[in-house]
Amino acid sequence: MSKLRVQSFAISIDGYGAGPDQSLQNPLGVRGGELMEWFFPTRMWRKMQGHDDGETGVDNGIAERGFDGIGAWILGRNMFGPVRGPWPDESWKGWWGDEPSYHAPVFVLTHHARPPLKMAGGTVFHFVTEGIHVALERAIDAADGRDVRLGGGVSTVRQYLRARLIDELHLAVSPVLLGSGENLWNGMDMPSLGYECADHVFGERATHIFLRRRLDAAPAV
Ligand SMILES: NC(=O)c1ccc[n+]([C@@H]2O[C@H](COP(=O)([O-])OP(=O)(O)OC[C@H]3O[C@@H](n4cnc5c(N)ncnc54)[C@H](OP(=O)(O)O)[C@@H]3O)[C@@H](O)[C@H]2O)c1
């Protein structure tokens, strides 16, 4: 059965998954890039940028495993881009250039309909206006037995957590304090939602926390 997995989701010590005021210049919000400093030196990230170098330690191994067995993705509209409100036109095609590294169907949650967007290398962005359950059903169908990766951002992860639909959540906790932005934990009672810490691993630049939904915790309908 397909799992819904969050992988390599970076947060600050104080729980922020993005800084405030996202823009073209600051895709992760102001100071949000600091959350990803554990990832940038890895071989995985360097490969995504078209380079054949990078570190191969603990952080890299965990980042690489996050791509194993993934058949489809779900993203929130703000992770897809900084455009808000009705799409002014179809010129925005994501942050990732002509050939995004998803290489799979990607279901983007939005309130604003838009036709599917086919990119080079197998990525197709589908814009889903019917909510998180429909996005998950479509992603599971597209994944064809493999897992679905929930890429973020914060609001999207929080919705799926509240619905108890995430099976596994890997957080890369970066040693920074942001103080403002999009907070993952604000008002979340994770034990009551059925989550427990399965493991933690110290990487070179981040502490990796592996949460999972307890077997007795059924998804909320
Ligand atoms: N720390 C990390 O590892 C990580 C990973 C990914 C992203 N990020 C960052 O997180 C930030 C984005 O997070 P975010 O919390 O601002 O936003 P988000 O979760 O990416 O997207 C939220 C938006 O998606 C649409 N949406 C979400 N749920 C919906 C639903 N149920 N039905 C219909 N539309 C829905 C809405 O857009 P509309 O109403 O406008 O359509 C909503 O405003 C960015 O800065 C991104 O770079 C961080």
Coordinates of C-alpha atoms and ligand atoms in Angstrom, one line a residue:
M1 CA 0.0 0.0 0.0
S2 CA 1.3 3.5 -0.8
K3 CA 2.5 5.6 2.1
L4 CA 2.3 9.4 2.4
R5 CA 5.9 10.5 3.3
V6 CA 7.4 13.8 4.2
Q7 CA 11.1 13.7 3.6
S8 CA 13.9 16.2 4.3
F9 CA 11.5 18.8 5.5
A10 CA 13.8 21.4 7.1
I11 CA 12.8 23.3 10.3
S12 CA 14.5 25.7 12.6
I13 CA 14.9 24.9 16.3
D14 CA 11.9 27.1 17.0
G15 CA 9.8 25.1 14.5
Y16 CA 9.7 27.4 11.4
G17 CA 9.7 25.7 8.0
A18 CA 9.9 29.0 6.1
G19 CA 10.8 32.6 6.9
P20 CA 8.3 35.4 6.4
D21 CA 7.7 37.4 3.1
Q22 CA 8.4 34.8 0.4
S23 CA 9.4 36.4 -2.9
L24 CA 11.3 35.6 -6.1
Q25 CA 14.5 36.6 -4.3
N26 CA 13.6 34.6 -1.1
P27 CA 11.8 31.4 -2.2
L28 CA 11.9 30.1 1.4
G29 CA 11.1 33.6 2.9
V30 CA 13.5 35.9 4.6
R31 CA 16.3 33.9 6.2
G32 CA 14.5 30.7 5.1
G33 CA 17.6 29.6 3.1
E34 CA 19.4 29.0 6.4
L35 CA 17.1 26.0 7.0
M36 CA 18.6 24.3 3.9
E37 CA 22.3 24.8 4.7
W38 CA 22.5 21.2 5.7
F39 CA 21.3 20.1 2.2
F40 CA 23.3 22.4 -0.1
P41 CA 26.7 20.7 0.3
T42 CA 25.3 17.2 -0.2
R43 CA 25.9 15.1 -3.3
M44 CA 22.2 14.8 -3.7
W45 CA 21.7 18.6 -4.0
R46 CA 24.8 19.0 -6.2
K47 CA 23.5 16.3 -8.5
M48 CA 20.1 18.1 -8.8
Q49 CA 22.1 21.2 -9.9
G50 CA 23.9 19.2 -12.6
H51 CA 27.2 18.7 -10.7
D52 CA 29.1 15.6 -10.1
D53 CA 30.5 16.4 -6.6
G54 CA 29.3 17.0 -3.1
E55 CA 29.5 15.4 0.3
T56 CA 28.5 11.8 0.9
G57 CA 28.0 11.6 4.6
V58 CA 25.0 11.1 6.9
D59 CA 23.0 14.1 5.7
N60 CA 23.5 13.1 2.0
G61 CA 22.5 9.4 2.7
I62 CA 19.3 10.5 4.4
A63 CA 18.5 13.0 1.6
E64 CA 19.0 10.4 -1.1
R65 CA 16.8 7.8 0.7
G66 CA 14.0 10.4 0.7
F67 CA 13.7 9.9 -3.1
D68 CA 13.5 6.1 -2.9
G69 CA 10.3 4.5 -4.0
I70 CA 8.4 7.8 -4.7
G71 CA 5.9 7.6 -7.5
A72 CA 4.1 11.0 -7.2
W73 CA 4.3 14.3 -5.2
I74 CA 2.0 16.7 -3.5
L75 CA 2.9 20.4 -3.0
G76 CA 1.1 23.5 -1.7
R77 CA 0.8 26.4 -4.2
N78 CA 3.3 28.6 -2.3
M79 CA 5.9 25.9 -2.6
F80 CA 5.2 25.9 -6.3
G81 CA 5.8 29.6 -6.5
P82 CA 5.4 33.2 -5.1
V83 CA 2.3 34.0 -7.3
R84 CA -0.8 34.6 -5.2
G85 CA -4.5 34.8 -6.1
P86 CA -5.9 34.0 -9.5
W87 CA -3.1 33.0 -12.0
P88 CA -2.5 36.2 -14.1
D89 CA -1.3 34.0 -17.0
E90 CA 0.4 30.6 -17.4
S91 CA 4.0 32.0 -17.4
W92 CA 5.0 30.8 -13.9
K93 CA 6.2 27.2 -14.2
G94 CA 7.8 26.6 -10.8
W95 CA 11.2 27.5 -9.4
W96 CA 13.0 24.5 -10.9
G97 CA 13.6 25.4 -14.6
D98 CA 12.5 23.4 -17.7
E99 CA 13.4 20.0 -16.2
P100 CA 12.4 19.9 -12.5
S101 CA 13.9 17.0 -10.5
Y102 CA 10.6 15.5 -9.6
H103 CA 10.4 13.3 -12.8
A104 CA 6.9 12.3 -11.7
P105 CA 3.3 13.6 -11.5
V106 CA 3.1 16.5 -9.0
F107 CA -0.3 17.5 -7.5
V108 CA -0.3 21.2 -6.5
L109 CA -3.0 22.3 -4.1
T110 CA -4.6 25.6 -5.0
H111 CA -8.0 27.4 -5.0
H112 CA -7.3 28.6 -8.5
A113 CA -7.8 26.2 -11.4
R114 CA -5.2 25.9 -14.1
P115 CA -4.6 23.3 -16.8
P116 CA -1.9 20.6 -16.2
L117 CA 1.6 21.7 -17.0
K118 CA 3.9 19.2 -18.7
M119 CA 7.7 19.8 -18.2
A120 CA 10.7 18.0 -19.6
G121 CA 11.9 14.8 -17.9
G122 CA 8.5 13.4 -16.9
T123 CA 7.3 16.0 -14.4
V124 CA 3.7 17.0 -14.9
F125 CA 2.2 19.6 -12.5
H126 CA -1.6 19.0 -11.9
F127 CA -3.4 21.8 -10.1
V128 CA -6.0 20.4 -7.7
T129 CA -8.8 22.6 -6.4
E130 CA -10.8 19.9 -4.5
G131 CA -8.7 19.8 -1.4
I132 CA -6.2 17.5 0.4
H133 CA -8.2 14.2 0.2
V134 CA -8.7 14.4 -3.6
A135 CA -5.1 15.4 -4.1
L136 CA -4.0 12.4 -2.1
E137 CA -6.3 10.0 -4.0
R138 CA -5.0 11.3 -7.3
A139 CA -1.4 11.1 -6.2
I140 CA -1.8 7.5 -4.9
D141 CA -3.4 6.5 -8.2
A142 CA -0.6 8.1 -10.2
A143 CA 2.1 6.6 -7.9
D144 CA 0.9 3.1 -9.0
G145 CA 2.0 1.2 -5.9
R146 CA 4.9 3.4 -4.9
D147 CA 4.8 6.1 -2.2
V148 CA 3.6 9.7 -2.4
R149 CA 6.0 12.4 -1.2
L150 CA 4.5 15.5 0.4
G151 CA 7.0 18.2 -0.5
G152 CA 5.5 21.0 1.6
G153 CA 5.2 23.9 2.4
V154 CA 4.2 24.3 6.0
S155 CA 0.5 24.9 5.7
T156 CA 0.1 21.8 3.5
V157 CA 2.0 19.6 5.8
R158 CA 0.0 20.9 8.8
Q159 CA -3.3 20.0 7.0
Y160 CA -2.2 16.5 6.2
L161 CA -1.0 16.0 9.8
R162 CA -4.3 17.2 11.2
A163 CA -6.1 14.7 9.0
R164 CA -3.6 12.0 10.3
L165 CA -2.8 11.1 6.7
I166 CA 1.0 11.3 6.9
D167 CA 2.5 7.9 7.6
E168 CA 6.1 9.1 8.0
L169 CA 7.6 12.6 8.6
H170 CA 11.3 13.2 8.4
L171 CA 12.4 16.5 9.7
A172 CA 15.9 18.0 9.3
V173 CA 16.3 20.3 12.3
S174 CA 18.8 23.0 11.4
P175 CA 20.7 24.7 14.2
V176 CA 19.1 28.2 13.6
L177 CA 16.4 30.2 15.3
L178 CA 14.1 32.1 12.9
G179 CA 11.7 33.8 15.3
S180 CA 9.1 34.4 12.6
G181 CA 7.6 32.8 9.4
E182 CA 5.6 29.7 8.9
N183 CA 5.6 27.5 12.0
L184 CA 5.0 23.8 11.7
W185 CA 4.1 23.2 15.4
N186 CA 1.8 26.2 16.1
G187 CA -1.2 24.7 18.0
M188 CA -0.4 21.1 16.9
D189 CA -0.8 18.3 19.5
M190 CA 1.2 15.6 17.7
P191 CA 0.8 12.8 20.3
S192 CA -3.0 13.3 20.2
L193 CA -2.9 13.2 16.5
G194 CA -1.2 9.8 16.8
Y195 CA 2.4 10.6 16.1
E196 CA 5.5 9.3 17.8
C197 CA 9.3 9.7 17.4
A198 CA 10.6 6.6 15.8
D199 CA 14.3 7.6 15.6
H200 CA 16.8 10.5 15.6
V201 CA 20.1 10.7 13.9
F202 CA 22.8 13.3 14.1
G203 CA 24.0 14.4 10.7
E204 CA 26.9 16.7 9.8
R205 CA 24.8 19.9 9.7
A206 CA 21.3 18.9 10.9
T207 CA 19.6 16.6 13.4
H208 CA 17.3 14.2 11.7
I209 CA 14.0 13.4 13.4
F210 CA 11.8 10.5 12.1
L211 CA 8.2 10.7 13.2
R212 CA 5.6 8.1 12.3
R213 CA 1.9 7.6 12.8
R214 CA 1.3 5.0 15.5
L215 CA -0.4 1.8 14.2
D216 CA -3.4 2.4 16.4
A217 CA -3.9 6.0 15.0
A218 CA -6.4 5.9 12.2
P219 CA -6.6 8.8 9.7
A220 CA -9.4 11.3 10.4
V221 CA -12.2 11.2 7.9
Ligands
LIG1 N1 11.4 23.8 5.1 C1 11.3 23.0 4.0 O1 11.8 21.9 3.9 C2 10.3 23.5 3.0 C3 9.8 22.6 2.0 C4 8.9 23.1 1.1 C5 8.5 24.4 1.1 N2 9.1 25.2 2.0 C6 8.7 26.7 2.0 O2 7.4 26.8 2.7 C7 6.8 28.0 2.2 C8 5.4 27.7 1.7 O3 4.7 27.2 2.7 P1 3.2 27.9 3.0 O4 2.8 27.3 4.3 O5 3.3 29.3 2.9 O6 2.4 27.4 1.8 P2 2.1 26.0 1.0 O7 1.7 25.0 2.0 O8 3.2 25.7 0.1 O9 0.9 26.5 0.1 C9 -0.3 27.1 0.7 C10 -1.2 27.4 -0.4 O10 -1.6 26.3 -1.1 C11 -3.0 26.4 -1.5 N3 -3.7 25.4 -0.6 C12 -3.2 24.7 0.5 N4 -4.1 23.9 0.9 C13 -5.2 23.9 0.1 C14 -6.4 23.3 0.1 N5 -6.8 22.4 1.0 N6 -7.3 23.6 -0.9 C15 -6.9 24.5 -1.9 N7 -5.7 25.1 -1.9 C16 -4.9 24.9 -0.9 C17 -3.4 27.8 -1.1 O11 -3.1 28.6 -2.1 P3 -4.2 29.5 -3.0 O12 -5.4 29.7 -2.2 O13 -3.4 30.8 -3.3 O14 -4.4 28.7 -4.2 C18 -2.5 28.1 0.1 O15 -2.4 29.4 0.4 C19 7.7 28.5 1.0 O16 8.5 29.6 1.5 C20 8.5 27.3 0.7 O17 9.7 27.6 0.1 C21 9.9 24.8 3.0

